[in-house]
XYZ file of C-alpha atoms in Angstrom:
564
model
C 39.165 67.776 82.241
C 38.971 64.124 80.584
C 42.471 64.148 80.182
C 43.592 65.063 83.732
C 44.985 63.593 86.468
C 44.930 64.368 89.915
C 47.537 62.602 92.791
C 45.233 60.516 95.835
C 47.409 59.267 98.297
C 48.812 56.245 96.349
C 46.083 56.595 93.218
C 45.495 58.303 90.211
C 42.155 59.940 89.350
C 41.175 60.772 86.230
C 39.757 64.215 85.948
C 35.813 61.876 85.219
C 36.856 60.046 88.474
C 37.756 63.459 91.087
C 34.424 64.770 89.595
C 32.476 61.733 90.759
C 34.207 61.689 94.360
C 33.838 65.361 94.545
C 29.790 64.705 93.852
C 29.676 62.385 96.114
C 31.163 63.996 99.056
C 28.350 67.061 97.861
C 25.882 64.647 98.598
C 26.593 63.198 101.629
C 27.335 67.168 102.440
C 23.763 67.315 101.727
C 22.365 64.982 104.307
C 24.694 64.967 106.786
C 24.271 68.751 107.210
C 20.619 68.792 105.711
C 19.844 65.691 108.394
C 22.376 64.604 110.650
C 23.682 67.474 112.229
C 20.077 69.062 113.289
C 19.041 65.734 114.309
C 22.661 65.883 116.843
C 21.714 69.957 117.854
C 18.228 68.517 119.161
C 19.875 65.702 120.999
C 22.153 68.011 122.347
C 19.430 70.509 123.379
C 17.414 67.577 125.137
C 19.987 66.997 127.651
C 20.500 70.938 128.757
C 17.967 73.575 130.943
C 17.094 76.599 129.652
C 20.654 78.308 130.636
C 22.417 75.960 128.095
C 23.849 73.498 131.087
C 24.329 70.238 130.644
C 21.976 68.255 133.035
C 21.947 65.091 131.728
C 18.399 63.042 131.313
C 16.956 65.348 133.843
C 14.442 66.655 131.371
C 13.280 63.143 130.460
C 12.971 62.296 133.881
C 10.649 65.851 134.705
C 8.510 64.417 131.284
C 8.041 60.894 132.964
C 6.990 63.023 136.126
C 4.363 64.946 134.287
C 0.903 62.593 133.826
C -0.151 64.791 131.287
C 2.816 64.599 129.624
C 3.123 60.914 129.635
C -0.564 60.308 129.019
C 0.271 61.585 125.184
C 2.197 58.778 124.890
C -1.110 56.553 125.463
C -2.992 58.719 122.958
C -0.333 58.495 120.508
C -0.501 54.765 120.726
C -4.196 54.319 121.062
C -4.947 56.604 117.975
C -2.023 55.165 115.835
C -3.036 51.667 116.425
C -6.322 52.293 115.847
C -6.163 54.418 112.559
C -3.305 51.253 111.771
C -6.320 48.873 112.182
C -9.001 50.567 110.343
C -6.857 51.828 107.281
C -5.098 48.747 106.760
C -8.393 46.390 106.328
C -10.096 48.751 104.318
C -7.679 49.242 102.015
C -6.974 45.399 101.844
C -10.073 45.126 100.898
C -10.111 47.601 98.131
C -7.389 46.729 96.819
C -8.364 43.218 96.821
C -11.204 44.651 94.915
C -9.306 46.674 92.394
C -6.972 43.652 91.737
C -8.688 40.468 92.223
C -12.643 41.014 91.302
C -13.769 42.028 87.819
C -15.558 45.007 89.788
C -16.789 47.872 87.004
C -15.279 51.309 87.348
C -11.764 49.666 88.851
C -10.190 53.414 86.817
C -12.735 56.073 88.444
C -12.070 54.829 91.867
C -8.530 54.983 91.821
C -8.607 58.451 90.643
C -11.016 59.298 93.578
C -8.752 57.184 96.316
C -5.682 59.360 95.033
C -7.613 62.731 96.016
C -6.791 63.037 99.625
C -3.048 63.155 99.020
C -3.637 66.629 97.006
C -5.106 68.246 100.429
C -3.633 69.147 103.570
C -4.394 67.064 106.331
C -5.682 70.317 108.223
C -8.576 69.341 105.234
C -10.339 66.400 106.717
C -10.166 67.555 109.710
C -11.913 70.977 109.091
C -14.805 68.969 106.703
C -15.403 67.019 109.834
C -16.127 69.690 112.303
C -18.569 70.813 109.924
C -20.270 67.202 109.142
C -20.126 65.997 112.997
C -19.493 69.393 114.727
C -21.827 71.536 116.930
C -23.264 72.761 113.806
C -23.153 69.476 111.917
C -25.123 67.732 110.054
C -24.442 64.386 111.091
C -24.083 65.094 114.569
C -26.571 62.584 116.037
C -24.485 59.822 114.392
C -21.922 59.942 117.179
C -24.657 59.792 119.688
C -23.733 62.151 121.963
C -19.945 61.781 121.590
C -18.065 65.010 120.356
C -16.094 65.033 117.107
C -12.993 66.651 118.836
C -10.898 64.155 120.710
C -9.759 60.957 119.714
C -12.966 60.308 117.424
C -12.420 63.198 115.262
C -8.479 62.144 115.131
C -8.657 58.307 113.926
C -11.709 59.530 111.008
C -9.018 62.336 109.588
C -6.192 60.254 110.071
C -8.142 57.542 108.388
C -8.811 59.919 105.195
C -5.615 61.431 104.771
C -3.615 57.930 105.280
C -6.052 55.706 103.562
C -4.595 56.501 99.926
C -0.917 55.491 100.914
C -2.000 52.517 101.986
C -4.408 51.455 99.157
C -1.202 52.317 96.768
C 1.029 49.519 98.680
C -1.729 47.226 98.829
C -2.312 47.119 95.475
C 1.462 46.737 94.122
C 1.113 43.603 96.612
C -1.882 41.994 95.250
C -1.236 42.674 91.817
C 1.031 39.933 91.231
C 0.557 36.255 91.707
C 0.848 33.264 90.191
C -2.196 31.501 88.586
C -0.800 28.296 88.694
C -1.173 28.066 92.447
C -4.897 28.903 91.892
C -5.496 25.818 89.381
C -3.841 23.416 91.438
C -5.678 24.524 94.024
C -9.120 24.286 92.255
C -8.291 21.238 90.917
C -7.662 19.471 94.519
C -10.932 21.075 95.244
C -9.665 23.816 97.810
C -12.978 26.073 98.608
C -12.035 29.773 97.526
C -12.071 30.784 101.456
C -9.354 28.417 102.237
C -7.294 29.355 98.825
C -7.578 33.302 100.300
C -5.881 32.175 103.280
C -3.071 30.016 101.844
C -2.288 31.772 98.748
C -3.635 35.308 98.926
C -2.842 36.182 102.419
C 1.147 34.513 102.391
C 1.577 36.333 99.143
C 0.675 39.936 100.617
C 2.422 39.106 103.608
C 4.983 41.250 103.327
C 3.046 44.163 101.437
C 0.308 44.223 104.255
C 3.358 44.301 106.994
C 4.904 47.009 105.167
C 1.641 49.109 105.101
C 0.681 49.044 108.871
C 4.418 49.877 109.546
C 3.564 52.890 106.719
C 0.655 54.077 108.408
C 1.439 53.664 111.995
C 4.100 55.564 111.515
C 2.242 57.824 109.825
C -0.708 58.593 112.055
C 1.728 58.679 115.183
C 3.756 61.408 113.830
C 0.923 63.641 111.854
C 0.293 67.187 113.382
C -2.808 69.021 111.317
C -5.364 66.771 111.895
C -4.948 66.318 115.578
C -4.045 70.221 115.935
C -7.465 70.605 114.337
C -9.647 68.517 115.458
C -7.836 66.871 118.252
C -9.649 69.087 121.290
C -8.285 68.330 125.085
C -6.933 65.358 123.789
C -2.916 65.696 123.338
C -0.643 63.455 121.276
C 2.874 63.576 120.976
C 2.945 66.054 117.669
C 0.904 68.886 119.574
C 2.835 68.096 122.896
C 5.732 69.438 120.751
C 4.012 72.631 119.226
C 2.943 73.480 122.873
C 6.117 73.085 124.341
C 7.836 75.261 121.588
C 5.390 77.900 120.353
C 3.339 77.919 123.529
C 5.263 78.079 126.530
C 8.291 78.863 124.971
C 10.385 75.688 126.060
C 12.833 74.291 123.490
C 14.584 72.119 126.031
C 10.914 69.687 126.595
C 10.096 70.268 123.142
C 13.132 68.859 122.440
C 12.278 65.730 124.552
C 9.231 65.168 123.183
C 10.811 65.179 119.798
C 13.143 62.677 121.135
C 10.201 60.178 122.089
C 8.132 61.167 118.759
C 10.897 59.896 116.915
C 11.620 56.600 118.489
C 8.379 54.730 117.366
C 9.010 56.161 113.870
C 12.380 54.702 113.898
C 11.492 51.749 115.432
C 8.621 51.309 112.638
C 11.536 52.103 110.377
C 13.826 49.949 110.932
C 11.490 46.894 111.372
C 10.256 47.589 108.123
C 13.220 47.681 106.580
C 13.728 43.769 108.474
C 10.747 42.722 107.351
C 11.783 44.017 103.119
C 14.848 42.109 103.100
C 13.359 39.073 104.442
C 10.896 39.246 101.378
C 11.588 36.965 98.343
C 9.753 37.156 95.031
C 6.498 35.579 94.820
C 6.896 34.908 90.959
C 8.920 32.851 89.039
C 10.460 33.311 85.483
C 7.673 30.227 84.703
C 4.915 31.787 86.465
C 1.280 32.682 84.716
C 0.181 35.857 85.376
C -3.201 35.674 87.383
C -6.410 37.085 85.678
C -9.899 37.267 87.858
C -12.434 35.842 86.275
C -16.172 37.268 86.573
C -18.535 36.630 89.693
C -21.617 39.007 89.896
C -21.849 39.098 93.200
C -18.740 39.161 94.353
C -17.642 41.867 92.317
C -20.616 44.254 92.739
C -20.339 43.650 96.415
C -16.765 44.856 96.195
C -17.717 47.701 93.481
C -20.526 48.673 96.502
C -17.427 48.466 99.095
C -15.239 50.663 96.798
C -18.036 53.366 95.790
C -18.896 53.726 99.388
C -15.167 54.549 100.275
C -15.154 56.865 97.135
C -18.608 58.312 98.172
C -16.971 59.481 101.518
C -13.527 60.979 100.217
C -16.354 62.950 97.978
C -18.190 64.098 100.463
C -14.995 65.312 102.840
C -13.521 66.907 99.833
C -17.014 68.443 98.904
C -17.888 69.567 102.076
C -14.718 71.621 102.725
C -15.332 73.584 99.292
C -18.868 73.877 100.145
C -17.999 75.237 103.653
C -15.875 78.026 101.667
C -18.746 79.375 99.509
C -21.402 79.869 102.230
C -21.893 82.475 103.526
C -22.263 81.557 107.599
C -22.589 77.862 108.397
C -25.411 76.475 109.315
C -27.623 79.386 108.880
C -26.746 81.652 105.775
C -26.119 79.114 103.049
C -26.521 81.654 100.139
C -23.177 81.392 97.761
C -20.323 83.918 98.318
C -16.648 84.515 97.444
C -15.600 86.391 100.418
C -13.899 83.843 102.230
C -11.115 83.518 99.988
C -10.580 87.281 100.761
C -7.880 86.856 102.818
C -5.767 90.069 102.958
C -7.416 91.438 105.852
C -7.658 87.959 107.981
C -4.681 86.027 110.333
C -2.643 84.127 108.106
C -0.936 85.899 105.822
C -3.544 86.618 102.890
C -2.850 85.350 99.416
C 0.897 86.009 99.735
C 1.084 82.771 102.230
C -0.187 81.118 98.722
C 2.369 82.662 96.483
C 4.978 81.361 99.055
C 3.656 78.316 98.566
C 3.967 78.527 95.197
C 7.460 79.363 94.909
C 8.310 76.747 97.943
C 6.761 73.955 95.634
C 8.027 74.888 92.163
C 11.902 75.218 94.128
C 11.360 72.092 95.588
C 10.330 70.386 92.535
C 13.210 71.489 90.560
C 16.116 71.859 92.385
C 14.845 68.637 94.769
C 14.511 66.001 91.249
C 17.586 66.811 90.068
C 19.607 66.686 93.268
C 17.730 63.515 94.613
C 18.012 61.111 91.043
C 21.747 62.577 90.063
C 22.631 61.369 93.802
C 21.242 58.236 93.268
C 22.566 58.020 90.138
C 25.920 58.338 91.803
C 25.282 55.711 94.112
C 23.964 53.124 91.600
C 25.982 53.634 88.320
C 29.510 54.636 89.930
C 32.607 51.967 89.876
C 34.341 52.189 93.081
C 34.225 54.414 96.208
C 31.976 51.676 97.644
C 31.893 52.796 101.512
C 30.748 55.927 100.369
C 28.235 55.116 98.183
C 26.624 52.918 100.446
C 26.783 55.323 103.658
C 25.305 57.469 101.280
C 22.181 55.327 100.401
C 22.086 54.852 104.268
C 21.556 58.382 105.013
C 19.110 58.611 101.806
C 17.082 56.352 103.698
C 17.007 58.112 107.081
C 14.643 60.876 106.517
C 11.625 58.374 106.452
C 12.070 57.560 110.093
C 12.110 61.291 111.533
C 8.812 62.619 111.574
C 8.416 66.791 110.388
C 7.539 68.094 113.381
C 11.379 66.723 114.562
C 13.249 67.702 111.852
C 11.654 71.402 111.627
C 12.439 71.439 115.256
C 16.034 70.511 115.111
C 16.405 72.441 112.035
C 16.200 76.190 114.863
C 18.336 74.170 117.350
C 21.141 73.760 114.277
C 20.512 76.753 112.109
C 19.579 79.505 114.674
C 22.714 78.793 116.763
C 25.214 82.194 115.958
C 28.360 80.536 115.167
C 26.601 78.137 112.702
C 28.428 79.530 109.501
C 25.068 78.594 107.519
C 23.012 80.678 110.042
C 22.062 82.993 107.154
C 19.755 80.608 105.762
C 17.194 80.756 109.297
C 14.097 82.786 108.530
C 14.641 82.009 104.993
C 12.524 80.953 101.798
C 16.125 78.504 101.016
C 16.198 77.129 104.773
C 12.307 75.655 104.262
C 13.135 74.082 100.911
C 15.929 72.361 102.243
C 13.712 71.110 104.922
C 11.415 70.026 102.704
C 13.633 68.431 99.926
C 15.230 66.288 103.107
C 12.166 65.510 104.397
C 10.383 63.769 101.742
C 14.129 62.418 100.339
C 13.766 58.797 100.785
C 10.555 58.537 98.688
C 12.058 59.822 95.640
C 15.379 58.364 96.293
C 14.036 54.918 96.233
C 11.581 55.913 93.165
C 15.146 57.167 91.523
C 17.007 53.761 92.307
C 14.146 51.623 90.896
C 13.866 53.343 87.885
C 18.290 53.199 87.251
C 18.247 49.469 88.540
C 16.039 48.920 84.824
C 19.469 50.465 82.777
C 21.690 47.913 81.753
C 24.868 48.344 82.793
C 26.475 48.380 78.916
C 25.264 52.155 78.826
C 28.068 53.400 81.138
C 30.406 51.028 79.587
C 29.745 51.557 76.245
C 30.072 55.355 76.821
C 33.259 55.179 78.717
C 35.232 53.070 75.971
C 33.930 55.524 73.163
C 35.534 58.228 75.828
C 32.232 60.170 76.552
C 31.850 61.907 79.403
C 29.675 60.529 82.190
C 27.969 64.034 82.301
C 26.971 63.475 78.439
C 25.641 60.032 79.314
C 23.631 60.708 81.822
C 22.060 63.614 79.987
C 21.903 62.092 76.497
C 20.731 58.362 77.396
C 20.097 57.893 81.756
C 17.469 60.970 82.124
C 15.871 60.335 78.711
C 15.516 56.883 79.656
C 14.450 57.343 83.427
C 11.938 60.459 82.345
C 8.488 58.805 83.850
C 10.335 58.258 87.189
C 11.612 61.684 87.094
C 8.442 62.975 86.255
C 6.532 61.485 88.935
C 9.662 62.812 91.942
C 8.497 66.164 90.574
C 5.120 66.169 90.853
C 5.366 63.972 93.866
C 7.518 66.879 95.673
C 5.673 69.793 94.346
C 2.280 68.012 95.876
C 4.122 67.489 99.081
C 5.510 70.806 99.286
C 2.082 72.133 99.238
C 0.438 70.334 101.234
C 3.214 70.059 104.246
C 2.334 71.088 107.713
C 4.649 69.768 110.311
C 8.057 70.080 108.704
C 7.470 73.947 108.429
C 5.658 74.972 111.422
C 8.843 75.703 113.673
C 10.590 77.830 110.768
C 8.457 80.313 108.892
C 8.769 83.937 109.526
C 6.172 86.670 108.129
C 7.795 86.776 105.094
C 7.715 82.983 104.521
C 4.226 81.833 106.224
C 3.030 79.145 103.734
C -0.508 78.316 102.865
C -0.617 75.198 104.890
C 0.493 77.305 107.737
C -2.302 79.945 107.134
C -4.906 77.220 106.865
C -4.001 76.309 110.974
C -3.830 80.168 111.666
C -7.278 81.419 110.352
C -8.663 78.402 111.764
C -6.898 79.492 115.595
C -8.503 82.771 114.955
C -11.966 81.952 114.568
C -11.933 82.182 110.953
C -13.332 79.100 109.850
C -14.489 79.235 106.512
C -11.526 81.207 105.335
C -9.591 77.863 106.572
C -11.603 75.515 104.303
C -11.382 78.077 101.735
C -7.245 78.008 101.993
C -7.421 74.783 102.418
C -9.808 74.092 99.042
C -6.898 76.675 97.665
C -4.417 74.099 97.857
C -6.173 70.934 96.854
C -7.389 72.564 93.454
C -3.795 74.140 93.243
C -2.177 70.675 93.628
C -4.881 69.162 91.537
C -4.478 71.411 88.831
C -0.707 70.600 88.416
C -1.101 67.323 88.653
C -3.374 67.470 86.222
C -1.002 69.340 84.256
C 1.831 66.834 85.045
C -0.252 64.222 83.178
C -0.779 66.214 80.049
C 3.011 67.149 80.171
C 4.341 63.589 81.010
C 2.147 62.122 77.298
C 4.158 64.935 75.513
C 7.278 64.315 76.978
C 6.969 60.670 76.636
C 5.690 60.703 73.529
C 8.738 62.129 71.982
C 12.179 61.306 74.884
C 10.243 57.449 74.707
C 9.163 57.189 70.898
C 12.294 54.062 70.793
C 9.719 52.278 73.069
C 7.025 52.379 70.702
C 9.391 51.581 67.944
C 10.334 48.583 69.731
């Protein structure tokens, strides 16, 4: 094929060349039909009644009409904003500890803050029915007020977000310049007023970042609400009523509309806000170093074990819940709960699915997200492409799961859709998946190729080797931690993902996530911890596994970096 030549309108391409265009096109294939076109089928199905007619912005106008309706909205807002507030100054301030104070045990806590990203978010919310429930044991703390409604919602959505945040905190605290903090000494600048003219401007952007993060996040989340979230609707369970309740795609469709419009606002703020941002250090700046203060930094150690305590004692309680026999009043040990077969859900095979979903995912989903942005960053030419390809790479952060599951039935279920094969499939949910947590990876994938020097390509192409060889002999070898982490970062994901695959499992499919919210409808509570427990320790247990694996792998594809 190197030595071939194919005719392009007024061009040759070399047969190296045809095979990059034709990848390309594959790609943007990928999202366009993977994203793009569902997103379009929902549109489509928003502005139509039930009998397919087109009727306009009728249906918005029977949602503004409905209080109940509309009064989501509110919810939405109040609960995102508020879980926005909370999240974000905690995990300034733990971060601030991590990176700043000479606190002991900086390592332990950051292994317990990472915890709540290996659970569903159905998790938290079941721990807290049994810590503040009817049956609680801290039920007196909310003094009257129940644990299902908007109370319930902000503490789940504060547990489940609250490591995301602490992880972009951190990368924005972690670098400054210690200069600034000597000059500042010497003119005698008190240490308050030095946090608020040096600290604070420097984290600007990183703190701005993280509330758009987790705004977005809370407004769009489904388990924790669906759990714990009572008579009080937001716009996530507006949409599973509409659909699975009362059977009507059309509003669902318009509630999907309006769920996605604060995401992409967030979005595209966000992405303002990041190229606005200039670097903070300088190729003559001293790296920072905290220097010891007893107080200070067991005051933030206190701070940090006390957040650490409580993602313990969610965590704990939910595997607890699954061993006892009946809550509050048999609390002998027992295994039964994670009986399944003969319970609503799907029994163990909704785990196997899961299983297979994540390990598909994982595989197919690494190599298809880093070879597309290795197309996009180490190709010559095409240019219009390759940047309406990063474009769409970068879309699938601004539609929440519960949108893109839901166009996915308006676009795949429709009979003349030549790919209609795939609905009610094990391949249509890890396509949903893969797109859904895309942008992630992709931008993990572009970092990580933005560190290879250019020369690689060239030197390969003037000794006339393949790009194919290339990449696999010198860009994967090279870029191995960052592919390591998309894996384990999808596989996690994949297990623990509620909203994107709610609207488009069948009985053969239903995933463990998805079995955790139907035992829990049925009355089957500890059987819901206990699936839910399932997947933490499953997604724990890989990860662990990822880090062992990742040493061994490094060890011997990265030895050169040791040699240096």
């Amino acid at each position: 094929m190197r030595g071939a030549f194919v005719m392009h309108g007024a061009r040759w391409l070399s047969g190296e060349a045809l095979v990059r265009l034709l990848a390309l096109l594959a790609a943007l294939a990928l999202l366009v039909v993977g994203l793009l076109f569902p997103l379009a089928s929902m549109l489509v199905k928003s502005l139509q009644d039930r009998a397919g007619d087109f009727v306009g912005l009728a249906n918005f106008a029977r949602y503004v009409q409905t209080p109940a309706l509309v009064g989501s909205i509110v919810n939405s807002l109040t609960v995102a904003l508020t879980s926005t507030a909370l999240v974000v100054g905690l995990a300034f301030l733990c971060a601030y500890g991590i990176t700043r104070t000479c606190m002991p045990g900086k390592r332990l806590f950051r292994m317990l803050a990472v915890l709540p990203i290996l659970a569903p978010s159905l998790l938290p919310a079941i721990s807290l029915v049994y810590l503040f429930g009817n049956q609680g044991w801290f039920r007196e703390v909310l003094m009257g007020q129940s644990i299902y409604g908007p109370i319930g919602i902000v503490l789940g959505m504060c547990f489940w977000i609250f490591p995301h945040a602490l992880m972009i905190l951190t990368t924005a605290l972690s670098t400054s310049d210690a200069r600034l903090y000597e000059a500042a000494e010497a003119l005698g600048t008190p240490k308050w007023r030095s946090f608020l003219t040096i600290t604070l401007p420097g984290a600007r952007y990183g703190l701005i970042s993280c509330a758009f993060v987790v705004f977005t996040l809370a407004i769009t989340d489904f388990g924790v609400p669906k759990i714990i979230g009572g008579q009080f609707s937001v716009l996530a369970t507006d949409v599973y009523r509409q659909v699975v309740g009362q059977q009507n795609f059309q509003m669902g469709a318009v509630v999907s509309v309006i769920l996605l419009l604060p995401a992409l606002a967030s979005f595209v703020v966000d992405r303002w806000i990041q190229r606005r941002q200039v670097a903070q250090l300088s190729a003559r700046a001293v790296p920072w170093r905290p220097t010891p203060s007893p107080l200070r930094d067991w005051a933030f150690a206190g701070l940090c074990y006390a957040v650490g305590a409580a993602i313990l004692l969610v965590i704990g309680t939910a595997i607890y819940a699954s061993l006892v026999q009946f809550w509050p009043y048999n609390l002998s040990l027992t295994l039964e709960h994670y009986a399944f077969e003969m319970l609503a859900g799907g029994g163990w095979a909704s785990w196997f699915n899961s299983l297979k979903l994540a390990f598909s995912v994982a595989l197919i989903g690494t190599l298809v997200i880093f070879f597309n942005a290795w197309l996009i960053e180490k190709s010559d030419g095409y240019r219009v492409l390759r940047q309406g390809l990063h474009f769409l790479a970068m879309l699938p952060m601004a539609v929440p799961g519960m949108v893109l599951g839901l166009a996915y039935i308006f676009f795949f279920n429709q009979a003349g859709n030549p790919l209609n094969w795939l609905y009610g499939t094990l391949a249509i949910l890890v396509l949903n998946t893969l797109v859904h947590f895309y942008t992630v990876c992709h931008l993990t994938s572009v970092t990580a190729l933005k560190q290879l020097d250019p020369e690689f390509e060239a030197v390969g192409a003037s000794l006339k080797v393949p790009f194919w060889v290339t990449f696999r002999r010198v860009t994967l070898p090279v870029s191995l931690p960052a592919v390591l982490d998309i894996s384990v970062y999808l596989f996690v994901n994949a297990m623990t993902t509620v909203s994107a695959v709610v609207f488009l499992y069948t009985s053969d499919t239903r995933l463990a996530s998805v079995a955790v919210m139907h035992l829990d409808e049925a009355g089957y509570f500890a059987s819901a911890a206990a699936m839910a427990v399932l997947i933490f320790f499953t997604s724990l247990a890989v990860k662990l596994a990822h880090a062992a694996l990742s040493h061994l792998l490094l060890t011997r594809a990265q030895a050169w970096r040791q040699a240096g």
